[in-house]
Every structure is written in structure tokens, then in C-alpha cells.
CSV table of N, CA, C and O in Angstrom, one decimal:
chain,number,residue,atom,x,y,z
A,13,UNK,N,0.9,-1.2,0.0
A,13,UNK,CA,0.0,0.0,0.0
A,13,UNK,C,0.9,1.2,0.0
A,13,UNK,O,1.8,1.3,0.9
A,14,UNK,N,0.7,2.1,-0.8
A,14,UNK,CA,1.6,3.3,-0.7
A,14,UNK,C,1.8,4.4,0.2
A,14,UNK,O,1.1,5.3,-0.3
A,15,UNK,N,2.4,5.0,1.1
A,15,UNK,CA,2.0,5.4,2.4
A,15,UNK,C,3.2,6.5,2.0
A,15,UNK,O,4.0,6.5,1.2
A,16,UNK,N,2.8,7.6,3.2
A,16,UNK,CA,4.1,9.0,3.3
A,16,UNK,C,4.0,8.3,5.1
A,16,UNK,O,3.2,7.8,5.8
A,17,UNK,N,5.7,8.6,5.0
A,17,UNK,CA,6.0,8.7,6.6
A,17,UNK,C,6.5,9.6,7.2
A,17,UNK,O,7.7,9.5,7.2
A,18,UNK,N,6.1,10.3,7.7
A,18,UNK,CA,7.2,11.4,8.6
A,18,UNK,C,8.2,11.2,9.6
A,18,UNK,O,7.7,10.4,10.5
A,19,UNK,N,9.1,11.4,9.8
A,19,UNK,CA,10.0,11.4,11.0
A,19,UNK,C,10.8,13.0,11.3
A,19,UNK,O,10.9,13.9,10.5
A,20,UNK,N,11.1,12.9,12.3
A,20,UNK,CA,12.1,14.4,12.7
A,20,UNK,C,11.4,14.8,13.2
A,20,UNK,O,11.8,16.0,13.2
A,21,UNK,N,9.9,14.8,14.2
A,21,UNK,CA,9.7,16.2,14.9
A,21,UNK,C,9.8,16.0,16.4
A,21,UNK,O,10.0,14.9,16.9
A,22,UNK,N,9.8,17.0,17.0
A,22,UNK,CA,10.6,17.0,18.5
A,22,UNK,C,10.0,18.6,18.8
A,22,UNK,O,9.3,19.4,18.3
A,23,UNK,N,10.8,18.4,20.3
A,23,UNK,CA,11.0,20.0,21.1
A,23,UNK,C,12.2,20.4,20.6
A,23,UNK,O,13.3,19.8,20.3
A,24,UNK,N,11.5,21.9,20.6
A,24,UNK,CA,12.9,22.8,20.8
A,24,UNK,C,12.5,24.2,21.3
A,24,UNK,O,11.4,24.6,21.6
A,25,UNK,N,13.8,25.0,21.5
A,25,UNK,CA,13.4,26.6,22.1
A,25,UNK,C,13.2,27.2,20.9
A,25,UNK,O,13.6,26.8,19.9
A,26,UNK,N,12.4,28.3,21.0
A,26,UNK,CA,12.8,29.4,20.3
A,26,UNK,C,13.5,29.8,19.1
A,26,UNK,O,13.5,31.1,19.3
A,27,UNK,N,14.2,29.6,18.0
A,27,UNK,CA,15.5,30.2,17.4
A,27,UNK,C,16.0,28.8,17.3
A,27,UNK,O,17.1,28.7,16.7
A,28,UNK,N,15.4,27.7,17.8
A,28,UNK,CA,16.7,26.7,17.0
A,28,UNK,C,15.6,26.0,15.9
A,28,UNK,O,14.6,26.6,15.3
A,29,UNK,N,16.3,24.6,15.7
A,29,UNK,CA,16.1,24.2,14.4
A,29,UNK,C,15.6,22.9,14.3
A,29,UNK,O,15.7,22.4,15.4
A,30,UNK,N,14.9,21.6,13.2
A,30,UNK,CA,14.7,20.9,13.3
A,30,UNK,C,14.5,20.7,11.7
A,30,UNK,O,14.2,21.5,10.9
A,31,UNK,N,14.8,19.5,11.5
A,31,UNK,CA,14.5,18.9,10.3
A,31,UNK,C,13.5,17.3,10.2
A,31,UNK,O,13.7,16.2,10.6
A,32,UNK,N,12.3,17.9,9.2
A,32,UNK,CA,11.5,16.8,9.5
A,32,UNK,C,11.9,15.8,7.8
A,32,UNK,O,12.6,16.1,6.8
A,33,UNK,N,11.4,15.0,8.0
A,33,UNK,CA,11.8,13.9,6.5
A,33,UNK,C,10.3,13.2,6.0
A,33,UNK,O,9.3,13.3,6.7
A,34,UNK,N,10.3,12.9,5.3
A,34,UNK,CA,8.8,12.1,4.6
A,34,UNK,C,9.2,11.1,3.3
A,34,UNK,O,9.6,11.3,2.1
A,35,UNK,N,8.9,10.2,4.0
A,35,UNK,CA,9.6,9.1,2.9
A,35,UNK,C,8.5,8.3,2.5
A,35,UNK,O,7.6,7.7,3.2
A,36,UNK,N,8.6,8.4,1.2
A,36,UNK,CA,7.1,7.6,0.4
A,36,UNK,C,7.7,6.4,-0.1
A,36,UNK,O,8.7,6.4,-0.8
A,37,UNK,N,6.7,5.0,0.3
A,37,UNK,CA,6.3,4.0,0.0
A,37,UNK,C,5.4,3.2,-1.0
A,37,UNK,O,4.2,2.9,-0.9
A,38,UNK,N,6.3,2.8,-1.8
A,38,UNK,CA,5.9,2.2,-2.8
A,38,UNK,C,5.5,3.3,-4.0
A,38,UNK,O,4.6,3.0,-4.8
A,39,UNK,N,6.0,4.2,-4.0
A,39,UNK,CA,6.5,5.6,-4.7
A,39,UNK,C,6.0,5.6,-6.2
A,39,UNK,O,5.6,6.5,-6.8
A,40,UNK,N,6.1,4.2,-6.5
A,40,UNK,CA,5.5,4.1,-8.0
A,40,UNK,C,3.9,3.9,-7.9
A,40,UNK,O,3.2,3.5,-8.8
A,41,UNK,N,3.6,4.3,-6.8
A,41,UNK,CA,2.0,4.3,-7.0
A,41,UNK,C,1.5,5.3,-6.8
A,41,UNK,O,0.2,5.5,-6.7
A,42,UNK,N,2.5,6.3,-6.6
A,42,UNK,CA,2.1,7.7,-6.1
A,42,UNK,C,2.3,8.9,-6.8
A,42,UNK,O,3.3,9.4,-7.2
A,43,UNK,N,1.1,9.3,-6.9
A,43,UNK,CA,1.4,10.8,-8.3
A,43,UNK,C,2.8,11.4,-7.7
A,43,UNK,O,2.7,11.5,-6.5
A,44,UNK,N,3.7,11.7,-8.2
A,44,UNK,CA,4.7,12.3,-8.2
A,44,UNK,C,5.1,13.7,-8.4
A,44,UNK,O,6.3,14.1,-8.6
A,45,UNK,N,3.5,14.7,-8.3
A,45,UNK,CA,3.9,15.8,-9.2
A,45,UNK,C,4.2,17.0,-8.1
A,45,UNK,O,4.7,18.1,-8.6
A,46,UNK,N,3.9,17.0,-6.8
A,46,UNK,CA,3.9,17.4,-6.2
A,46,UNK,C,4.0,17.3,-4.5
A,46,UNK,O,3.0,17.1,-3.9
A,47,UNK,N,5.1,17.4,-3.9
A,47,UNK,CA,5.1,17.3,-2.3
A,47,UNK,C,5.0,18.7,-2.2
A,47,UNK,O,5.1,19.7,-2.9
A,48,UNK,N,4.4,18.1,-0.5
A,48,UNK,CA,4.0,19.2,0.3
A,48,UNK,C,4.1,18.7,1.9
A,48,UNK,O,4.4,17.7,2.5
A,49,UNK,N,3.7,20.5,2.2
A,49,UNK,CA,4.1,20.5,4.1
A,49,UNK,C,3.0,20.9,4.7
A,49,UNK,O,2.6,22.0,4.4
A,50,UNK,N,2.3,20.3,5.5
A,50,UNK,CA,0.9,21.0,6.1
A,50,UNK,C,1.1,21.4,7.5
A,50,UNK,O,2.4,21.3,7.6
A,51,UNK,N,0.7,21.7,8.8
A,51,UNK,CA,0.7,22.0,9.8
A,51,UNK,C,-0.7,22.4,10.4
A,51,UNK,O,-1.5,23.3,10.0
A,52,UNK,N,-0.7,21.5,11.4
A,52,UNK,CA,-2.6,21.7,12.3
A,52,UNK,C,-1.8,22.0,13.8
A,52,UNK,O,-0.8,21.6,14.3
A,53,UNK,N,-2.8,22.9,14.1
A,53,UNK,CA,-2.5,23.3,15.4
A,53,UNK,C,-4.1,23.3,16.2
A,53,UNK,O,-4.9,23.9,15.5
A,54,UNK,N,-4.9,22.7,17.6
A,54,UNK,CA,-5.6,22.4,17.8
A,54,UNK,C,-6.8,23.6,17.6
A,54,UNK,O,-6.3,24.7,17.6
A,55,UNK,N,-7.9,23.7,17.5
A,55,UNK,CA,-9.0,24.6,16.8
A,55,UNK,C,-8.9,25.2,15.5
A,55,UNK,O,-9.9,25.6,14.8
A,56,UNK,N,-7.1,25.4,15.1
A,56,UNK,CA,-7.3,25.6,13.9
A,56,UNK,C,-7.3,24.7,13.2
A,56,UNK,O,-7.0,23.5,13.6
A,57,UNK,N,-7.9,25.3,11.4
A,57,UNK,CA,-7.8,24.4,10.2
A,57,UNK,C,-6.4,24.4,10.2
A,57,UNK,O,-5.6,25.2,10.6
A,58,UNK,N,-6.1,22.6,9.4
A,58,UNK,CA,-4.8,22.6,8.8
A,58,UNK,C,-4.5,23.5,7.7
A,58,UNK,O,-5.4,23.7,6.8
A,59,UNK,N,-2.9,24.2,7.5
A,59,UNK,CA,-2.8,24.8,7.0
A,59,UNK,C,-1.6,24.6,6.0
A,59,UNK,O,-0.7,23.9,6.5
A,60,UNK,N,-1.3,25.0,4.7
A,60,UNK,CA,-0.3,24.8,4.4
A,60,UNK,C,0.7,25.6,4.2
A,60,UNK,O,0.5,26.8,4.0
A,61,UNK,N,2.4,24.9,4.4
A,61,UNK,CA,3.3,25.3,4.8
A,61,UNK,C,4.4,25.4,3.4
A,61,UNK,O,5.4,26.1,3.3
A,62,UNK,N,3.9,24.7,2.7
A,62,UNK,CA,5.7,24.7,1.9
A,62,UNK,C,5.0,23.4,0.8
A,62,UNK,O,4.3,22.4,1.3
A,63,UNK,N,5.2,23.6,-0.3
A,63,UNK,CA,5.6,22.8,-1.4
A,63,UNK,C,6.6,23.1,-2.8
A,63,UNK,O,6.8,24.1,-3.6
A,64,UNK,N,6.9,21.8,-2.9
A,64,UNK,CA,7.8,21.4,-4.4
A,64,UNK,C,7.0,21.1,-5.2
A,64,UNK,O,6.0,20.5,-4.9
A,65,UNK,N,7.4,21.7,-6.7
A,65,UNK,CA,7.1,20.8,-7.7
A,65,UNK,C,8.3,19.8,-8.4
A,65,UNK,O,9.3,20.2,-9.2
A,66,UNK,N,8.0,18.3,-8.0
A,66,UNK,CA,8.9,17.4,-7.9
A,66,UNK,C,9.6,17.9,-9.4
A,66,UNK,O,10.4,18.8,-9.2
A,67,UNK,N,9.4,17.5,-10.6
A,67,UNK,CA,10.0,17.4,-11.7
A,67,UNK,C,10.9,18.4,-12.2
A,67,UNK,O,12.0,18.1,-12.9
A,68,UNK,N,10.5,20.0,-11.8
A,68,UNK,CA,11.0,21.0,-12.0
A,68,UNK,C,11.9,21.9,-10.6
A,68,UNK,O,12.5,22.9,-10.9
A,69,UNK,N,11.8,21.4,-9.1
A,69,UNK,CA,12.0,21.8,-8.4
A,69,UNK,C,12.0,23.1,-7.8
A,69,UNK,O,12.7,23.6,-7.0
A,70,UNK,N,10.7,23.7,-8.5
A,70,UNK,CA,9.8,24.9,-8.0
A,70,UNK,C,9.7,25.0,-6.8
A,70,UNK,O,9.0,24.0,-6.4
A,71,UNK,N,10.0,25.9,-5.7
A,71,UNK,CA,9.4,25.8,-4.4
A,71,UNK,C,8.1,26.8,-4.1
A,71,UNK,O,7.8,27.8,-4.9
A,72,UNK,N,7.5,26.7,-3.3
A,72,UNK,CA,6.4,27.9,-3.3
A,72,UNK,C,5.8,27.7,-1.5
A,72,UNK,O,5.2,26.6,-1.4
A,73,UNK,N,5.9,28.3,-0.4
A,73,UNK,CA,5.9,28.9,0.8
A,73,UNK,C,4.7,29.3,1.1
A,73,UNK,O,4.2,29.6,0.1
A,74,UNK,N,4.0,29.5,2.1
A,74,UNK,CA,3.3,30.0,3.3
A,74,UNK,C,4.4,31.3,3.4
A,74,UNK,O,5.6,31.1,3.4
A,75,UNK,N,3.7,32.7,3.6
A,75,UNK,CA,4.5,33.8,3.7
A,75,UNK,C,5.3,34.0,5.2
A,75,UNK,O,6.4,34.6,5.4
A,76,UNK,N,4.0,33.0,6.6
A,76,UNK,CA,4.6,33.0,7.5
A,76,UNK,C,6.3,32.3,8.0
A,76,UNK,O,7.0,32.5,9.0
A,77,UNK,N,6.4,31.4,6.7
A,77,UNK,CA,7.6,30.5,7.3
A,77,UNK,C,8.3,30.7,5.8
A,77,UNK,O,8.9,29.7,5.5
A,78,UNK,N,8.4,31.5,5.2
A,78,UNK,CA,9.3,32.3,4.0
A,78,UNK,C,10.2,32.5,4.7
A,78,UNK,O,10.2,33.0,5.9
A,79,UNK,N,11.4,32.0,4.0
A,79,UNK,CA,13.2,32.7,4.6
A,79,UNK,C,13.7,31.5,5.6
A,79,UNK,O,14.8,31.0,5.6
A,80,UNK,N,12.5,31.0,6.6
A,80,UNK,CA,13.1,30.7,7.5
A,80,UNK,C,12.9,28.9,7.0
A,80,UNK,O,13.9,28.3,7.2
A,81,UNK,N,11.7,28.1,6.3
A,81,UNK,CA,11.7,27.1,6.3
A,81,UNK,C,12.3,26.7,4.2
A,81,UNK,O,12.3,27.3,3.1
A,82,UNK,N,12.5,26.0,4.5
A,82,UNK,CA,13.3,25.3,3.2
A,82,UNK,C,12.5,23.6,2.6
A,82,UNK,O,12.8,22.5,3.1
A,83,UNK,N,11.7,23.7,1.8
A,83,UNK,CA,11.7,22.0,1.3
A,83,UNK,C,12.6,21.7,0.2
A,83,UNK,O,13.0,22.5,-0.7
A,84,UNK,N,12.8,20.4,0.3
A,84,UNK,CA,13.6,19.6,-0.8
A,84,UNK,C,13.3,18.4,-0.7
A,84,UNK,O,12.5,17.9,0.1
A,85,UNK,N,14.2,17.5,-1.9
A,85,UNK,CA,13.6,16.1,-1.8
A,85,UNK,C,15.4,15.7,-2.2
A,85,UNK,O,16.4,16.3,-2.5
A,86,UNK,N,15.2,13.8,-1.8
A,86,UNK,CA,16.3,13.6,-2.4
A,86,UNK,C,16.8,13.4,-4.1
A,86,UNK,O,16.1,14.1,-4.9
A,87,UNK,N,17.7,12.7,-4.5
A,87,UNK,CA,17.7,12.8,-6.0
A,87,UNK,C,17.0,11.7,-6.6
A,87,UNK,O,17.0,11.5,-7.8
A,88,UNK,N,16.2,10.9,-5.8
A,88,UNK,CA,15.7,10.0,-6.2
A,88,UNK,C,13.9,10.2,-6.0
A,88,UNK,O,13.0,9.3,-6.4
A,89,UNK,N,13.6,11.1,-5.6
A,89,UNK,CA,13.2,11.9,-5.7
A,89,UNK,C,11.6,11.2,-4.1
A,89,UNK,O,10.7,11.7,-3.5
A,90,UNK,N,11.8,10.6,-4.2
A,90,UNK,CA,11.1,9.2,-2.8
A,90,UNK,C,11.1,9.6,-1.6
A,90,UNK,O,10.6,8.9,-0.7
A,91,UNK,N,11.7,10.8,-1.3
A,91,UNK,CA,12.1,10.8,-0.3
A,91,UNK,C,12.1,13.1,0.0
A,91,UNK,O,12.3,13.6,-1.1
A,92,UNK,N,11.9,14.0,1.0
A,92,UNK,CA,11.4,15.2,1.0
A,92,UNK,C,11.6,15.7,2.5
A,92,UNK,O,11.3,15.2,3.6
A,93,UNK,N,12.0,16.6,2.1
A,93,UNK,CA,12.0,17.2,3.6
A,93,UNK,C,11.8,18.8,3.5
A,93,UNK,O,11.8,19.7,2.6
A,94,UNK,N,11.7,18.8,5.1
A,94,UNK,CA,11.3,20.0,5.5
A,94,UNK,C,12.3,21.0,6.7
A,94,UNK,O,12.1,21.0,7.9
A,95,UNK,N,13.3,21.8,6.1
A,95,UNK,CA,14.3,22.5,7.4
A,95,UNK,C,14.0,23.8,8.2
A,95,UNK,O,14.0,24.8,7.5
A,96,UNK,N,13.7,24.0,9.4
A,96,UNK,CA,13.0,24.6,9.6
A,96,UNK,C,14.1,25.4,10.6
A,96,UNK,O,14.9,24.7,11.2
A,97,UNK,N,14.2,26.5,10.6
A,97,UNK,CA,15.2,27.4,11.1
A,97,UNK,C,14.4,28.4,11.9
A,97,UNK,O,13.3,28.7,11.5
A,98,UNK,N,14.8,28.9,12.9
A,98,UNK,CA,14.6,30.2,13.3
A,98,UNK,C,13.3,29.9,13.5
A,98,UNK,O,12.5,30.5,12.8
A,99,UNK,N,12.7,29.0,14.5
A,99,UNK,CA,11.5,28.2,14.7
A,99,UNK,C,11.0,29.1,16.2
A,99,UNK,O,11.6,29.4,17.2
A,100,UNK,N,9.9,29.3,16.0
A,100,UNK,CA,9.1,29.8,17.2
A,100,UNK,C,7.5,29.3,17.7
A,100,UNK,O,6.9,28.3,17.2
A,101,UNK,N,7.1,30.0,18.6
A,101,UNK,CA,6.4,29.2,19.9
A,101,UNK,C,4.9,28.9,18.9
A,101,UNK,O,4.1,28.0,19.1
A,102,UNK,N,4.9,30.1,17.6
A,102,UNK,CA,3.5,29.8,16.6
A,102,UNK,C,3.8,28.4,15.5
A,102,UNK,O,2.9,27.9,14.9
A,103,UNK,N,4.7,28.1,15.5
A,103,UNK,CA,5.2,27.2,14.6
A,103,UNK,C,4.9,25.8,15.4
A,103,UNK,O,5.3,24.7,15.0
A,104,UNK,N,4.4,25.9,16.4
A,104,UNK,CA,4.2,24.4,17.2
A,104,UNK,C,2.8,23.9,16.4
A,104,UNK,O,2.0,24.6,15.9
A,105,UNK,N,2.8,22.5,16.4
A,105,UNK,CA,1.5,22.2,15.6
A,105,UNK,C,1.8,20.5,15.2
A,105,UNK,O,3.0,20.3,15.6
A,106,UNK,N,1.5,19.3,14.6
A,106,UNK,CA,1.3,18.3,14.0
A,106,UNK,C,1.8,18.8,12.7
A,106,UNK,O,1.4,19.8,12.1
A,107,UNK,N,2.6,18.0,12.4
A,107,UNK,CA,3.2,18.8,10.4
A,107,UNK,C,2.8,17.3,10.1
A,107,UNK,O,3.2,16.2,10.5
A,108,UNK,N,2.0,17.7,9.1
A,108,UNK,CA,1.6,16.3,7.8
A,108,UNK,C,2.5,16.8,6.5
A,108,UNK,O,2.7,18.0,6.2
A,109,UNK,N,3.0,15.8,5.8
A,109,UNK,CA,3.5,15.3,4.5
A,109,UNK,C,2.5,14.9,3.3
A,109,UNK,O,2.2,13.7,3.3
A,110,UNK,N,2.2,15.4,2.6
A,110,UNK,CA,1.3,15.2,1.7
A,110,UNK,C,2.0,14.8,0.0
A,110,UNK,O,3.2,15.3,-0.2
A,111,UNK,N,1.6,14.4,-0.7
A,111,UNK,CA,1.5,14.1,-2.3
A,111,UNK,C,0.4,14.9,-2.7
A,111,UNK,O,-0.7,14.7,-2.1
A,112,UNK,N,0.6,15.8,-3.5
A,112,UNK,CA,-0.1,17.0,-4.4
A,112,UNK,C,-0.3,16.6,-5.5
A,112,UNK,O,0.7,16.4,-6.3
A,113,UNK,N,-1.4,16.4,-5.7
A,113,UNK,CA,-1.9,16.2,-7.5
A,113,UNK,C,-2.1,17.3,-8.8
A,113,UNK,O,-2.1,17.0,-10.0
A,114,UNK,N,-2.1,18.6,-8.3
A,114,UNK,CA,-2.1,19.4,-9.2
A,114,UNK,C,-2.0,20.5,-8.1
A,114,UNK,O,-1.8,20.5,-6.9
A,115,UNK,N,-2.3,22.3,-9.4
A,115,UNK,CA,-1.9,23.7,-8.5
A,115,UNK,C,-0.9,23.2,-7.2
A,115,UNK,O,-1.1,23.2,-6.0
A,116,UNK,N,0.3,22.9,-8.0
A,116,UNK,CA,1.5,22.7,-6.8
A,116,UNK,C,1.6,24.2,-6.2
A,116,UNK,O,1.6,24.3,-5.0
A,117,UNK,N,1.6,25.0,-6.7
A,117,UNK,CA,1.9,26.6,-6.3
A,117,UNK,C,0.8,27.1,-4.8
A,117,UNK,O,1.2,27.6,-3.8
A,118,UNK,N,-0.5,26.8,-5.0
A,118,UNK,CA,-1.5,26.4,-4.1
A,118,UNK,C,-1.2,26.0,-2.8
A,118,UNK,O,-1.7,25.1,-2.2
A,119,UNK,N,0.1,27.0,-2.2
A,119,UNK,CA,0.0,26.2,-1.0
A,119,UNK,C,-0.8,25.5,-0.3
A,119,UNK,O,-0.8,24.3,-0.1
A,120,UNK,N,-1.7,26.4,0.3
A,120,UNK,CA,-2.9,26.2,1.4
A,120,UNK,C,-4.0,25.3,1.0
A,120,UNK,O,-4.9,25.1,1.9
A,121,UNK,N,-4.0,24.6,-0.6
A,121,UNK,CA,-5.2,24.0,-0.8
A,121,UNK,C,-4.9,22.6,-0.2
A,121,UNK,O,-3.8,22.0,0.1
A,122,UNK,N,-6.8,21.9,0.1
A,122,UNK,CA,-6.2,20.5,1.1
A,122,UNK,C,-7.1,20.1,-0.6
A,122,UNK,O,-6.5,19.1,-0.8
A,123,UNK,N,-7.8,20.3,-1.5
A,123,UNK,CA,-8.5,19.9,-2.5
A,123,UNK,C,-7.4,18.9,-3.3
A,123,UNK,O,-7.8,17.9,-3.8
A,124,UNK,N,-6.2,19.3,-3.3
A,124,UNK,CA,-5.5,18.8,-4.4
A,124,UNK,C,-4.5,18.1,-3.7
A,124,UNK,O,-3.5,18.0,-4.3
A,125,UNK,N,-4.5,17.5,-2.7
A,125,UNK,CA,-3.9,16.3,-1.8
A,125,UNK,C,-4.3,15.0,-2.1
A,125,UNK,O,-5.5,14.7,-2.0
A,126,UNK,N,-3.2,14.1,-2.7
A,126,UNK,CA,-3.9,12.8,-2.6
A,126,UNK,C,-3.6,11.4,-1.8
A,126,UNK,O,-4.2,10.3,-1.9
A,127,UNK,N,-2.2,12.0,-0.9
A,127,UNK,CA,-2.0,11.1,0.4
A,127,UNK,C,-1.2,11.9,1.1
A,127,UNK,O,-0.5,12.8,0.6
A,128,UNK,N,-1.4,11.5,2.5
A,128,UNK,CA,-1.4,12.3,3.5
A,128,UNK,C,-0.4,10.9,4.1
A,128,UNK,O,-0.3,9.8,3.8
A,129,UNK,N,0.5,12.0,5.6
A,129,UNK,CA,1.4,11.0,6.0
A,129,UNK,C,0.5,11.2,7.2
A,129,UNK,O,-0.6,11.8,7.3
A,130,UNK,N,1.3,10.5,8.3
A,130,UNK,CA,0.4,10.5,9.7
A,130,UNK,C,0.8,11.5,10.6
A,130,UNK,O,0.3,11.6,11.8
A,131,UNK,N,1.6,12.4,10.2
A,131,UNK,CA,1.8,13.6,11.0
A,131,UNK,C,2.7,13.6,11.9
A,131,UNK,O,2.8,12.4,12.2
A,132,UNK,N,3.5,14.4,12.5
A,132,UNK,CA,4.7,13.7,13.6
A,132,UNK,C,4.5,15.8,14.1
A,132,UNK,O,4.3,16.8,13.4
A,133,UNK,N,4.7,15.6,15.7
A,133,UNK,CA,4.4,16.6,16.6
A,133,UNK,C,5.9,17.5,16.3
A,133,UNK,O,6.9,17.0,15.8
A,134,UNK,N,5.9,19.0,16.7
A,134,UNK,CA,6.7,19.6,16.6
A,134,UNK,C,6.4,21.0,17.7
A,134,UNK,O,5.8,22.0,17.3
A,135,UNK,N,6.9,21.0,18.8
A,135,UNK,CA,6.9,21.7,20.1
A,135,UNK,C,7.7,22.8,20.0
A,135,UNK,O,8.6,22.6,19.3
A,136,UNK,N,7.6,24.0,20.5
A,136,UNK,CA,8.8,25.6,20.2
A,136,UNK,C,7.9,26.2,21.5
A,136,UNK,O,6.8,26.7,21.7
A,137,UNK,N,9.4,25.6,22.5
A,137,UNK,CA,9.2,26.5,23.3
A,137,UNK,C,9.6,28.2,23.3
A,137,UNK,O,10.4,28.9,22.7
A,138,UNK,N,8.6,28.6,24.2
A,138,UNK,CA,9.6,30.4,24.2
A,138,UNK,C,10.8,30.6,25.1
A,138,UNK,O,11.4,31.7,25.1
């Protein structure tokens, strides 16, 4: 079955840093045109953070985490991550890994998601 995994999230203070990973399974079953970074925080809607467009390596941002957050993938392209720098107490939340089917540029759309990873927590203290 084709699945996204997350790993990497944790505590940290203020100002430091964390790198999360999302590794897709069974890769050849999975539209390929698009990764993405989502983040839910409790009463809010999930929101989106950061995506690639795999083939061309377009990036395109949430304005809040512009400058400071970075995605990429490996060269094999199965594998994506998320570097998150200069991390603060709003940036706490569940970060999901998603596969994007179309409007990669679209950050914030959840319409054009077609698997979703299981989420892995990410704490910033002040």
C-alpha cells in the first residue's frame, strides 16, 4: 500500500532548528507531481506550509515561514524534507507530509492532496 512517513519532529526553544523527513512508499504508485508540508494546530484548520514541484524543483511557501523554512527532496526523488530554522512558539503544531496532484503553487489547498502522511508533533518552546 503506498504510504508517506514522517519522522524528525521534536521540542525545541525558540530560534533553534529541526529537520523533519517524509519518505514515500511504494513511490510508484504515487502521483509524483507534487510534495507538500501541512501543519494543524488544535482549533485551527490545517494549514499549508511549503511545497515542491517534484519534476521542475519549484518551491512555493506560506508567507509565515518564508526565509526561514526550506523544502527539498532527495535525488531519487522518494524521499522530502522539511528544514525549519529560526522556529518559534506559533510554529508548534502536528506537520503532515502530503502528495499533491495538481496547482503545486497552491499552497494552502487541502483539494489537491492525494496522500497524506500520519503527522509527527513539533513543540517551540519560548
Amino acid at each position: 500500500v503506498p504510504r508517506l512517513e514522517e519522522s524528525g519532529g521534536g521540542s525545541v526553544q525558540a530560534g533553534g532548528s529541526l529537520r523533519l523527513s517524509c519518505a514515500a512508499y511504494e513511490s510508484f504508485r504515487i502521483s509524483k507531481f507534487c510534495w507538500g508540508w501541512f501543519r494543524q494546530t488544535p482549533g485551527k484548520e490545517r494549514e499549508g506550509v511549503a511545497r515542491l514541484y517534484v519534476n521542475v524543483g519549484s518551491t512555493y511557501y506560506a508567507p509565515s515561514v518564508k526565509g526561514r523554512f526550506t523544502i527539498s527532496q532527495n535525488s531519487a526523488k522518494d524521499t522530502f524534507y522539511l528544514q525549519m530554522n529560526r522556529l518559534q512558539p506559533d510554529d508548534t503544531g502536528i506537520y503532515y507530509c502530503a502528495a499533491v496532484s495538481y496547482n503545486c503553487d497552491r499552497v494552502n489547498d487541502l483539494d489537491n492532496v492525494d496522500l497524506w502522511g500520519q503527522g509527527t508533533q513539533v513543540t517551540v518552546s519560548p
